[in-house]
Structure formats: structure tokens, C-alpha cells
Amino acid sequence: MIVSLMNSTARPIFPFTAIVGQEEMKLALALNVIDPKIGGVIIMGDRGTGKSTTIRAITDILPEIEVVKDDPFNSHPVDSELMSEEIRLKIESGFTLDTVSKKVIMVDLPLGATEDRVCGTIDIEKALTDGVKAFEPGLLARANRGILYVDEVNLLDDHLVDVLLDSAASGWNTVEREGISIRHPARFVLVGSGNPEEGELRPQLLDRFGMHSEIKTVKDPELRVQIVEQRSDFDKDPLAALSRYETQQQEFRNKLVKAQEILPKVNISYDLRVKISKVCSELDVDGLRGDIVTNRASKAYAAYNGRTEVLSTDIKAIISMCLRHRLRKDPLEVIDSGEKVQKTFGKIFGESL
């Protein structure tokens, strides 16, 4: 039975399965939804290439999650890693908590956001006078178990980017003021986007993103016409456009749910893991993040295709997105970083490209 993906009271979102010409970006987002521990994705490309549209579209298609009712952190009713301290203590004390199902939230982080707005604030006066930890949750609290989207991430203050990446990596946000400390879950998929012409991210920050998607303006005239017509049809009658793609949307949603279910069972052989590390070593990738992310993403890609064993073709499909942003920049090199990764992959894995 197909559950309707349309809600007449909500603002219609362009259907994810209708987006064409940006397959790498769509795949990177899907893999991070399947396994948020991949570490998020940074999408760099030209203006007007559908970055924001695609991110909103995948959020809209995600299955609903079960949360503790009226909890500002979207606490999971069972998993202690995804619930606040207050909820955990209530459960340990034997309280029965009401739960509700809600759509996965996408939190937009504005460029001018302050650290207090992002992390949350502690009301020191209330804490001292009433003896309670008065905490005003920030954007990281709202984003727990959802997607945190930062447009123009390359223009965001480096300190704030560090805060976001630390929370995304640990899954927790800690706020400390005047000796008072509050800690809450902040497990989200971090998605950053930007235009390289407006400035690059520092290599140290770039390396912290799990995957990198490079998107360019579609050149094929027929495909451009198709994209324009799709957008025009949607703007004229959003509900009719959503209805046309409802079956495909539901199939894609089911594919994500199935992938999340089989991910813990996916295995990657020792031989393939060694080859991944050889590629990273050959490319002179600093640290071990490249190895870890490539292993995770290849397992997520195998699960995405309904398999429990990683093949070399799975690694080939995702390795450029996992490593291209970790390579040292050589201003004299004319080869594209993604091509360099694929060339090294072919050499190590013995495959002709």
C-alpha cells in the first residue's frame, strides 16, 4: 500500500526523484542518510544548480521518526545515545513517556548566526536564584536526528564551522557557562554547500566533512530543457507534479529504510580494506579519515543496493567523493582530483577505467 507523501497543509517540496543531472550529489546525500556516521557532505558547485532544492527534497522524502512528545531534542524513546539526560533519567526511574511520530527536520543555519544561537544558552540568573539548569536550546538541539544545512559554508566563521563539525563527529553538544554545564544529543547529517568562486574552506575543515560532491551546470541542451519544463510544471501545479512522482518517491523511501536495516549486516573483506588503505597511502592522504569514510561509504552503498557484501565496484562508485577533497593541492597539476583518485583506484584494484 502506498502512503501518500503529500500533505495539503504543508508547503509542497519539489520531488527528490524528479531531480535529474546531479546524480553524485543525490547519491552522497542518500548514503549519509543511510549512515550518518559517514560525517556529512559538502557540496561545492555553480550557483543555480539545485543544491538547496535537492537537500530540501531528500529531507521531505525521509520516513517519519518516533520521538518523545514535547521534547526539544527530538529524543529517541529507546536509544540512550539519541536522548537527552532528562529523558534518560525519567526512563531509568520507571516513567512511561508518550511518543509521537514526526517528519525528519531540516534546520537551516543562517550565515549571521551567533554561537549562542547555534549551541544554545544557559540562563545563569535563573540557575543561581532557582537552583535549576535553565537551558534555552539552540539550532543543534533542533537538528538532533535530522539534517543541518549550512548554505555558503565557505563564508561561515571558521570557529562556528569547528563547533558544527565537532558536534557532528561526537553526536553531542556541550554548553558551559560560569561553571554550569549542559550536554545534549546532537546527532545530525551535516550538509554544507558553497560556490568555490566565493572562497575555499581551509583544508583542515574540508577534511572533516565525510564526503565531497562536486556539481557543475548541466551542459546538455535537451537535459536543460527537461529540467526547466519540470520546474515550470511544478510551479504551475505542485500537487499534480507530486502525484506523478508519488510511486517513485515511495519506492526510494522504502529503499532507504531497507538499506538502514541491512547496514549493520554489511561486511567488507580484509583484502578490500587493505586496498582502500593502499589507495589513500598512494595519494598521500593525511590521517586516517579517508580510510574510515571510504569503508563506511562503501558499506552504505552496498546496503543501498540491497547487498550485505561490499564489492570493488561499490568502492569505485564512492571513493572519489570520499577522497578528492583530502588531496594536497598542486597549483601546477591540470588533472582533476576526482580523476586522480579513480586513476589510483584502477592501479591498486587492477581495474581498467
Tab-separated table of N, CA, C and O in Angstrom, residues 97-208:
chain	number	residue	atom	x	y	z
A	97	LEU	N	6.771	7.340	29.009
A	97	LEU	CA	6.734	8.590	28.246
A	97	LEU	C	5.884	8.447	26.991
A	97	LEU	O	5.931	7.416	26.314
A	98	ASP	N	5.132	9.476	26.690
A	98	ASP	CA	4.338	9.485	25.453
A	98	ASP	C	5.265	9.741	24.265
A	98	ASP	O	6.220	10.527	24.362
A	99	THR	N	4.984	9.094	23.155
A	99	THR	CA	5.788	9.303	21.949
A	99	THR	C	4.886	9.707	20.782
A	99	THR	O	3.691	9.414	20.778
A	100	VAL	N	5.475	10.387	19.838
A	100	VAL	CA	4.760	10.779	18.625
A	100	VAL	C	5.678	10.557	17.429
A	100	VAL	O	6.902	10.501	17.560
A	101	SER	N	5.078	10.417	16.252
A	101	SER	CA	5.858	10.327	15.015
A	101	SER	C	5.892	11.708	14.371
A	101	SER	O	4.885	12.409	14.346
A	102	LYS	N	7.053	12.092	13.875
A	102	LYS	CA	7.162	13.392	13.224
A	102	LYS	C	8.132	13.313	12.053
A	102	LYS	O	8.976	12.421	11.999
A	103	LYS	N	7.987	14.240	11.141
A	103	LYS	CA	8.876	14.281	9.979
A	103	LYS	C	10.288	14.652	10.413
A	103	LYS	O	10.486	15.397	11.362
A	104	VAL	N	11.271	14.099	9.704
A	104	VAL	CA	12.661	14.483	9.943
A	104	VAL	C	12.795	15.977	9.619
A	104	VAL	O	12.313	16.442	8.595
A	105	ILE	N	13.438	16.697	10.520
A	105	ILE	CA	13.536	18.142	10.347
A	105	ILE	C	14.828	18.540	9.626
A	105	ILE	O	15.861	17.881	9.780
A	106	MET	N	14.742	19.575	8.809
A	106	MET	CA	15.939	20.169	8.222
A	106	MET	C	16.100	21.556	8.826
A	106	MET	O	15.210	22.394	8.697
A	107	VAL	N	17.216	21.768	9.498
A	107	VAL	CA	17.484	23.059	10.124
A	107	VAL	C	18.431	23.846	9.229
A	107	VAL	O	19.511	23.381	8.880
A	108	ASP	N	17.990	25.040	8.841
A	108	ASP	CA	18.805	25.954	8.029
A	108	ASP	C	19.620	26.837	8.958
A	108	ASP	O	19.050	27.521	9.809
A	109	LEU	N	20.947	26.813	8.812
A	109	LEU	CA	21.765	27.661	9.660
A	109	LEU	C	22.073	28.967	8.930
A	109	LEU	O	22.758	28.955	7.907
A	110	PRO	N	21.558	30.105	9.431
A	110	PRO	CA	21.807	31.377	8.742
A	110	PRO	C	23.262	31.811	8.878
A	110	PRO	O	23.908	31.520	9.888
A	111	LEU	N	23.769	32.521	7.868
A	111	LEU	CA	25.178	32.935	7.862
A	111	LEU	C	25.542	33.798	9.065
A	111	LEU	O	26.634	33.702	9.592
A	112	GLY	N	24.620	34.625	9.517
A	112	GLY	CA	24.941	35.539	10.615
A	112	GLY	C	24.710	34.955	11.997
A	112	GLY	O	24.726	35.690	12.994
A	113	ALA	N	24.494	33.642	12.103
A	113	ALA	CA	24.174	33.024	13.393
A	113	ALA	C	25.322	33.161	14.392
A	113	ALA	O	26.486	33.039	14.030
A	114	THR	N	24.979	33.424	15.652
A	114	THR	CA	25.986	33.507	16.717
A	114	THR	C	26.180	32.123	17.331
A	114	THR	O	25.373	31.218	17.129
A	115	GLU	N	27.231	31.985	18.123
A	115	GLU	CA	27.482	30.694	18.782
A	115	GLU	C	26.345	30.334	19.730
A	115	GLU	O	25.941	29.170	19.823
A	116	ASP	N	25.805	31.346	20.454
A	116	ASP	CA	24.677	31.083	21.366
A	116	ASP	C	23.456	30.576	20.610
A	116	ASP	O	22.744	29.684	21.079
A	117	ARG	N	23.200	31.155	19.437
A	117	ARG	CA	22.056	30.739	18.611
A	117	ARG	C	22.232	29.301	18.138
A	117	ARG	O	21.275	28.551	18.041
A	118	VAL	N	23.476	28.923	17.849
A	118	VAL	CA	23.765	27.578	17.341
A	118	VAL	C	23.764	26.549	18.468
A	118	VAL	O	23.124	25.501	18.376
A	119	CYS	N	24.480	26.851	19.550
A	119	CYS	CA	24.680	25.858	20.616
A	119	CYS	C	23.629	25.894	21.716
A	119	CYS	O	23.412	24.894	22.402
A	120	GLY	N	22.985	27.060	21.882
A	120	GLY	CA	22.046	27.202	22.988
A	120	GLY	C	22.673	28.019	24.107
A	120	GLY	O	23.889	28.223	24.154
A	121	THR	N	21.837	28.502	25.023
A	121	THR	CA	22.328	29.343	26.122
A	121	THR	C	21.804	28.851	27.464
A	121	THR	O	20.739	28.237	27.552
A	122	ILE	N	22.585	29.154	28.510
A	122	ILE	CA	22.189	28.831	29.883
A	122	ILE	C	21.821	30.136	30.583
A	122	ILE	O	22.583	31.104	30.552
A	123	ASP	N	20.640	30.170	31.192
A	123	ASP	CA	20.210	31.349	31.947
A	123	ASP	C	20.880	31.294	33.324
A	123	ASP	O	20.415	30.602	34.233
A	124	ILE	N	22.003	32.022	33.446
A	124	ILE	CA	22.795	31.977	34.677
A	124	ILE	C	21.992	32.491	35.870
A	124	ILE	O	22.019	31.902	36.959
A	125	GLU	N	21.246	33.584	35.655
A	125	GLU	CA	20.473	34.186	36.752
A	125	GLU	C	19.463	33.196	37.326
A	125	GLU	O	19.344	33.028	38.540
A	126	LYS	N	18.753	32.506	36.444
A	126	LYS	CA	17.756	31.520	36.891
A	126	LYS	C	18.437	30.349	37.590
A	126	LYS	O	17.923	29.806	38.577
A	127	ALA	N	19.598	29.971	37.051
A	127	ALA	CA	20.331	28.849	37.645
A	127	ALA	C	20.780	29.186	39.071
A	127	ALA	O	20.735	28.340	39.970
A	128	LEU	N	21.223	30.423	39.274
A	128	LEU	CA	21.720	30.819	40.595
A	128	LEU	C	20.589	31.089	41.577
A	128	LEU	O	20.676	30.741	42.760
A	129	THR	N	19.491	31.722	41.105
A	129	THR	CA	18.394	32.081	42.019
A	129	THR	C	17.464	30.904	42.314
A	129	THR	O	17.040	30.707	43.452
A	130	ASP	N	17.138	30.103	41.278
A	130	ASP	CA	16.185	28.999	41.464
A	130	ASP	C	16.868	27.639	41.627
A	130	ASP	O	16.202	26.644	41.942
A	131	GLY	N	18.171	27.599	41.362
A	131	GLY	CA	18.905	26.339	41.528
A	131	GLY	C	18.593	25.302	40.464
A	131	GLY	O	18.762	24.109	40.691
A	132	VAL	N	18.103	25.739	39.290
A	132	VAL	CA	17.815	24.792	38.204
A	132	VAL	C	18.647	25.171	36.975
A	132	VAL	O	19.022	26.320	36.784
A	133	LYS	N	18.929	24.170	36.173
A	133	LYS	CA	19.701	24.408	34.956
A	133	LYS	C	18.753	24.893	33.855
A	133	LYS	O	18.132	24.086	33.170
A	134	ALA	N	18.617	26.202	33.733
A	134	ALA	CA	17.697	26.764	32.738
A	134	ALA	C	18.418	26.860	31.391
A	134	ALA	O	19.268	27.733	31.203
A	135	PHE	N	18.072	25.966	30.500
A	135	PHE	CA	18.756	25.902	29.204
A	135	PHE	C	17.808	26.271	28.070
A	135	PHE	O	16.696	25.749	27.986
A	136	GLU	N	18.249	27.183	27.214
A	136	GLU	CA	17.486	27.559	26.029
A	136	GLU	C	18.122	26.855	24.831
A	136	GLU	O	19.215	27.227	24.401
A	137	PRO	N	17.483	25.795	24.304
A	137	PRO	CA	18.113	25.014	23.223
A	137	PRO	C	18.390	25.853	21.977
A	137	PRO	O	17.646	26.787	21.661
A	138	GLY	N	19.468	25.507	21.263
A	138	GLY	CA	19.828	26.197	20.033
A	138	GLY	C	19.523	25.342	18.809
A	138	GLY	O	18.776	24.353	18.874
A	139	LEU	N	20.129	25.703	17.701
A	139	LEU	CA	19.869	25.003	16.433
A	139	LEU	C	20.372	23.558	16.464
A	139	LEU	O	19.789	22.688	15.820
A	140	LEU	N	21.453	23.300	17.212
A	140	LEU	CA	21.981	21.928	17.286
A	140	LEU	C	20.987	20.991	17.976
A	140	LEU	O	20.895	19.815	17.628
A	141	ALA	N	20.249	21.521	18.945
A	141	ALA	CA	19.223	20.710	19.632
A	141	ALA	C	18.091	20.375	18.665
A	141	ALA	O	17.632	19.229	18.595
A	142	ARG	N	17.647	21.367	17.894
A	142	ARG	CA	16.569	21.140	16.923
A	142	ARG	C	16.984	20.143	15.847
A	142	ARG	O	16.169	19.397	15.328
A	143	ALA	N	18.278	20.158	15.512
A	143	ALA	CA	18.763	19.322	14.403
A	143	ALA	C	19.005	17.872	14.796
A	143	ALA	O	19.252	17.033	13.927
A	144	ASN	N	18.927	17.556	16.096
A	144	ASN	CA	19.172	16.176	16.514
A	144	ASN	C	18.252	15.206	15.776
A	144	ASN	O	17.049	15.409	15.717
A	145	ARG	N	18.858	14.178	15.170
A	145	ARG	CA	18.171	13.152	14.385
A	145	ARG	C	17.616	13.703	13.065
A	145	ARG	O	16.743	13.097	12.454
A	146	GLY	N	18.137	14.862	12.651
A	146	GLY	CA	17.694	15.461	11.397
A	146	GLY	C	18.863	15.845	10.506
A	146	GLY	O	19.926	15.231	10.551
A	147	ILE	N	18.656	16.877	9.707
A	147	ILE	CA	19.682	17.373	8.787
A	147	ILE	C	19.954	18.839	9.112
A	147	ILE	O	19.025	19.633	9.251
A	148	LEU	N	21.222	19.186	9.264
A	148	LEU	CA	21.611	20.569	9.486
A	148	LEU	C	22.268	21.076	8.210
A	148	LEU	O	23.290	20.560	7.769
A	149	TYR	N	21.644	22.072	7.604
A	149	TYR	CA	22.113	22.574	6.313
A	149	TYR	C	22.732	23.957	6.457
A	149	TYR	O	22.119	24.867	7.007
A	150	VAL	N	23.966	24.083	5.978
A	150	VAL	CA	24.675	25.360	6.007
A	150	VAL	C	24.969	25.781	4.567
A	150	VAL	O	25.854	25.218	3.918
A	151	ASP	N	24.203	26.753	4.070
A	151	ASP	CA	24.478	27.286	2.732
A	151	ASP	C	25.634	28.280	2.838
A	151	ASP	O	25.795	28.940	3.859
A	152	GLU	N	26.438	28.348	1.768
A	152	GLU	CA	27.621	29.226	1.758
A	152	GLU	C	28.510	28.931	2.966
A	152	GLU	O	28.961	29.839	3.672
A	153	VAL	N	28.776	27.643	3.204
A	153	VAL	CA	29.572	27.239	4.371
A	153	VAL	C	30.982	27.828	4.315
A	153	VAL	O	31.620	28.054	5.349
A	154	ASN	N	31.461	28.096	3.103
A	154	ASN	CA	32.810	28.672	2.968
A	154	ASN	C	32.863	30.128	3.433
A	154	ASN	O	33.948	30.688	3.580
A	155	LEU	N	31.697	30.755	3.654
A	155	LEU	CA	31.668	32.132	4.154
A	155	LEU	C	31.376	32.178	5.657
A	155	LEU	O	31.387	33.246	6.261
A	156	LEU	N	31.120	31.000	6.263
A	156	LEU	CA	30.809	30.939	7.690
A	156	LEU	C	32.100	31.082	8.510
A	156	LEU	O	33.163	30.645	8.086
A	157	ASP	N	31.971	31.694	9.673
A	157	ASP	CA	33.118	31.856	10.566
A	157	ASP	C	33.743	30.495	10.881
A	157	ASP	O	33.039	29.540	11.223
A	158	ASP	N	35.078	30.406	10.774
A	158	ASP	CA	35.778	29.130	10.977
A	158	ASP	C	35.483	28.516	12.337
A	158	ASP	O	35.369	27.290	12.471
A	159	HIS	N	35.357	29.349	13.367
A	159	HIS	CA	35.080	28.840	14.711
A	159	HIS	C	33.730	28.121	14.755
A	159	HIS	O	33.609	27.039	15.357
A	160	LEU	N	32.721	28.703	14.089
A	160	LEU	CA	31.395	28.072	14.062
A	160	LEU	C	31.429	26.762	13.282
A	160	LEU	O	30.780	25.788	13.664
A	161	VAL	N	32.175	26.741	12.176
A	161	VAL	CA	32.307	25.502	11.400
A	161	VAL	C	32.930	24.417	12.274
A	161	VAL	O	32.500	23.253	12.269
A	162	ASP	N	33.946	24.799	13.080
A	162	ASP	CA	34.578	23.854	14.003
A	162	ASP	C	33.560	23.279	14.988
A	162	ASP	O	33.539	22.071	15.252
A	163	VAL	N	32.716	24.148	15.543
A	163	VAL	CA	31.691	23.732	16.515
A	163	VAL	C	30.737	22.722	15.866
A	163	VAL	O	30.415	21.678	16.446
A	164	LEU	N	30.293	23.034	14.650
A	164	LEU	CA	29.367	22.151	13.934
A	164	LEU	C	29.998	20.791	13.673
A	164	LEU	O	29.385	19.741	13.877
A	165	LEU	N	31.246	20.812	13.207
A	165	LEU	CA	31.930	19.563	12.865
A	165	LEU	C	32.208	18.726	14.105
A	165	LEU	O	32.109	17.497	14.065
A	166	ASP	N	32.552	19.379	15.210
A	166	ASP	CA	32.784	18.644	16.462
A	166	ASP	C	31.514	17.955	16.928
A	166	ASP	O	31.528	16.787	17.345
A	167	SER	N	30.384	18.677	16.866
A	167	SER	CA	29.102	18.089	17.282
A	167	SER	C	28.696	16.952	16.352
A	167	SER	O	28.223	15.906	16.797
A	168	ALA	N	28.896	17.168	15.043
A	168	ALA	CA	28.532	16.139	14.066
A	168	ALA	C	29.352	14.872	14.281
A	168	ALA	O	28.850	13.754	14.136
A	169	ALA	N	30.635	15.034	14.645
A	169	ALA	CA	31.522	13.877	14.830
A	169	ALA	C	31.215	13.132	16.133
A	169	ALA	O	31.202	11.897	16.166
A	170	SER	N	30.959	13.884	17.219
A	170	SER	CA	30.748	13.240	18.525
A	170	SER	C	29.297	12.845	18.766
A	170	SER	O	29.007	11.929	19.530
A	171	GLY	N	28.363	13.575	18.111
A	171	GLY	CA	26.944	13.308	18.336
A	171	GLY	C	26.398	13.999	19.577
A	171	GLY	O	25.254	13.777	19.960
A	172	TRP	N	27.220	14.851	20.214
A	172	TRP	CA	26.793	15.550	21.432
A	172	TRP	C	27.207	17.016	21.363
A	172	TRP	O	28.214	17.366	20.755
A	173	ASN	N	26.431	17.866	22.023
A	173	ASN	CA	26.765	19.279	22.133
A	173	ASN	C	26.851	19.627	23.611
A	173	ASN	O	25.964	19.287	24.386
A	174	THR	N	27.943	20.266	23.998
A	174	THR	CA	28.129	20.662	25.403
A	174	THR	C	28.215	22.179	25.493
A	174	THR	O	28.992	22.811	24.772
A	175	VAL	N	27.395	22.748	26.378
A	175	VAL	CA	27.404	24.194	26.605
A	175	VAL	C	27.841	24.443	28.046
A	175	VAL	O	27.263	23.876	28.974
A	176	GLU	N	28.874	25.272	28.207
A	176	GLU	CA	29.384	25.569	29.556
A	176	GLU	C	29.399	27.072	29.785
A	176	GLU	O	29.925	27.824	28.964
A	177	ARG	N	28.809	27.505	30.886
A	177	ARG	CA	28.804	28.914	31.261
A	177	ARG	C	28.980	29.016	32.775
A	177	ARG	O	28.207	28.412	33.539
A	178	GLU	N	29.965	29.781	33.208
A	178	GLU	CA	30.167	30.071	34.637
A	178	GLU	C	30.126	28.808	35.512
A	178	GLU	O	29.487	28.771	36.556
A	179	GLY	N	30.783	27.762	35.059
A	179	GLY	CA	30.854	26.530	35.846
A	179	GLY	C	29.644	25.623	35.725
A	179	GLY	O	29.593	24.551	36.338
A	180	ILE	N	28.640	26.048	34.970
A	180	ILE	CA	27.444	25.218	34.745
A	180	ILE	C	27.569	24.560	33.370
A	180	ILE	O	27.898	25.222	32.390
A	181	SER	N	27.329	23.270	33.317
A	181	SER	CA	27.499	22.532	32.057
A	181	SER	C	26.224	21.781	31.677
A	181	SER	O	25.594	21.136	32.527
A	182	ILE	N	25.840	21.912	30.414
A	182	ILE	CA	24.671	21.192	29.880
A	182	ILE	C	25.151	20.392	28.668
A	182	ILE	O	25.889	20.900	27.821
A	183	ARG	N	24.695	19.153	28.590
A	183	ARG	CA	25.078	18.287	27.465
A	183	ARG	C	23.821	17.665	26.872
A	183	ARG	O	22.951	17.204	27.602
A	184	HIS	N	23.722	17.696	25.543
A	184	HIS	CA	22.544	17.086	24.924
A	184	HIS	C	22.939	16.431	23.598
A	184	HIS	O	23.953	16.789	22.977
A	185	PRO	N	22.146	15.444	23.141
A	185	PRO	CA	22.482	14.760	21.887
A	185	PRO	C	22.351	15.701	20.693
A	185	PRO	O	21.454	16.544	20.647
A	186	ALA	N	23.271	15.567	19.739
A	186	ALA	CA	23.230	16.384	18.515
A	186	ALA	C	23.724	15.512	17.359
A	186	ALA	O	24.761	15.769	16.765
A	187	ARG	N	22.965	14.459	17.101
A	187	ARG	CA	23.320	13.517	16.027
A	187	ARG	C	22.559	13.917	14.771
A	187	ARG	O	21.358	13.727	14.682
A	188	PHE	N	23.252	14.533	13.839
A	188	PHE	CA	22.605	15.015	12.628
A	188	PHE	C	23.506	14.788	11.422
A	188	PHE	O	24.705	14.535	11.557
A	189	VAL	N	22.905	14.867	10.246
A	189	VAL	CA	23.680	14.829	8.998
A	189	VAL	C	24.019	16.275	8.659
A	189	VAL	O	23.126	17.094	8.445
A	190	LEU	N	25.308	16.578	8.640
A	190	LEU	CA	25.743	17.937	8.329
A	190	LEU	C	25.946	18.077	6.823
A	190	LEU	O	26.719	17.341	6.222
A	191	VAL	N	25.224	19.012	6.238
A	191	VAL	CA	25.342	19.264	4.802
A	191	VAL	C	25.743	20.721	4.597
A	191	VAL	O	25.057	21.628	5.057
A	192	GLY	N	26.871	20.915	3.939
A	192	GLY	CA	27.320	22.262	3.626
A	192	GLY	C	27.340	22.453	2.120
A	192	GLY	O	27.572	21.502	1.375
A	193	SER	N	27.067	23.655	1.673
A	193	SER	CA	27.158	23.921	0.239
A	193	SER	C	27.815	25.273	0.026
A	193	SER	O	27.830	26.118	0.919
A	194	GLY	N	28.357	25.450	-1.159
A	194	GLY	CA	29.002	26.721	-1.446
A	194	GLY	C	29.473	26.799	-2.885
A	194	GLY	O	29.443	25.809	-3.625
A	195	ASN	N	29.892	27.984	-3.262
A	195	ASN	CA	30.431	28.232	-4.596
A	195	ASN	C	31.928	28.489	-4.452
A	195	ASN	O	32.328	29.434	-3.774
A	196	PRO	N	32.783	27.639	-5.079
A	196	PRO	CA	34.240	27.781	-4.916
A	196	PRO	C	34.758	29.166	-5.307
A	196	PRO	O	35.781	29.608	-4.789
A	197	GLU	N	34.029	29.852	-6.193
A	197	GLU	CA	34.466	31.188	-6.628
A	197	GLU	C	34.433	32.190	-5.477
A	197	GLU	O	35.111	33.216	-5.510
A	198	GLU	N	33.625	31.905	-4.450
A	198	GLU	CA	33.474	32.832	-3.332
A	198	GLU	C	34.420	32.515	-2.182
A	198	GLU	O	34.294	33.046	-1.089
A	199	GLY	N	35.359	31.608	-2.412
A	199	GLY	CA	36.347	31.271	-1.381
A	199	GLY	C	36.322	29.800	-1.021
A	199	GLY	O	35.271	29.168	-1.037
A	200	GLU	N	37.497	29.269	-0.696
A	200	GLU	CA	37.629	27.856	-0.331
A	200	GLU	C	37.594	27.702	1.193
A	200	GLU	O	37.938	28.616	1.933
A	201	LEU	N	37.189	26.531	1.635
A	201	LEU	CA	37.302	26.191	3.049
A	201	LEU	C	38.750	25.826	3.340
A	201	LEU	O	39.445	25.296	2.473
A	202	ARG	N	39.189	26.082	4.573
A	202	ARG	CA	40.540	25.660	4.954
A	202	ARG	C	40.638	24.145	4.838
A	202	ARG	O	39.676	23.431	5.164
A	203	PRO	N	41.798	23.596	4.384
A	203	PRO	CA	41.950	22.144	4.224
A	203	PRO	C	41.615	21.359	5.488
A	203	PRO	O	41.039	20.272	5.425
A	204	GLN	N	41.949	21.922	6.672
A	204	GLN	CA	41.666	21.217	7.932
A	204	GLN	C	40.170	21.027	8.133
A	204	GLN	O	39.725	19.998	8.648
A	205	LEU	N	39.380	22.038	7.731
A	205	LEU	CA	37.928	21.941	7.876
A	205	LEU	C	37.322	21.073	6.775
A	205	LEU	O	36.416	20.280	7.022
A	206	LEU	N	37.859	21.205	5.573
A	206	LEU	CA	37.381	20.416	4.443
A	206	LEU	C	37.520	18.928	4.732
A	206	LEU	O	36.638	18.120	4.450
A	207	ASP	N	38.647	18.556	5.356
A	207	ASP	CA	38.939	17.159	5.675
A	207	ASP	C	37.931	16.567	6.655
A	207	ASP	O	37.707	15.359	6.681
A	208	ARG	N	37.294	17.434	7.467
A	208	ARG	CA	36.372	16.937	8.487
A	208	ARG	C	35.035	16.510	7.905
A	208	ARG	O	34.278	15.784	8.559
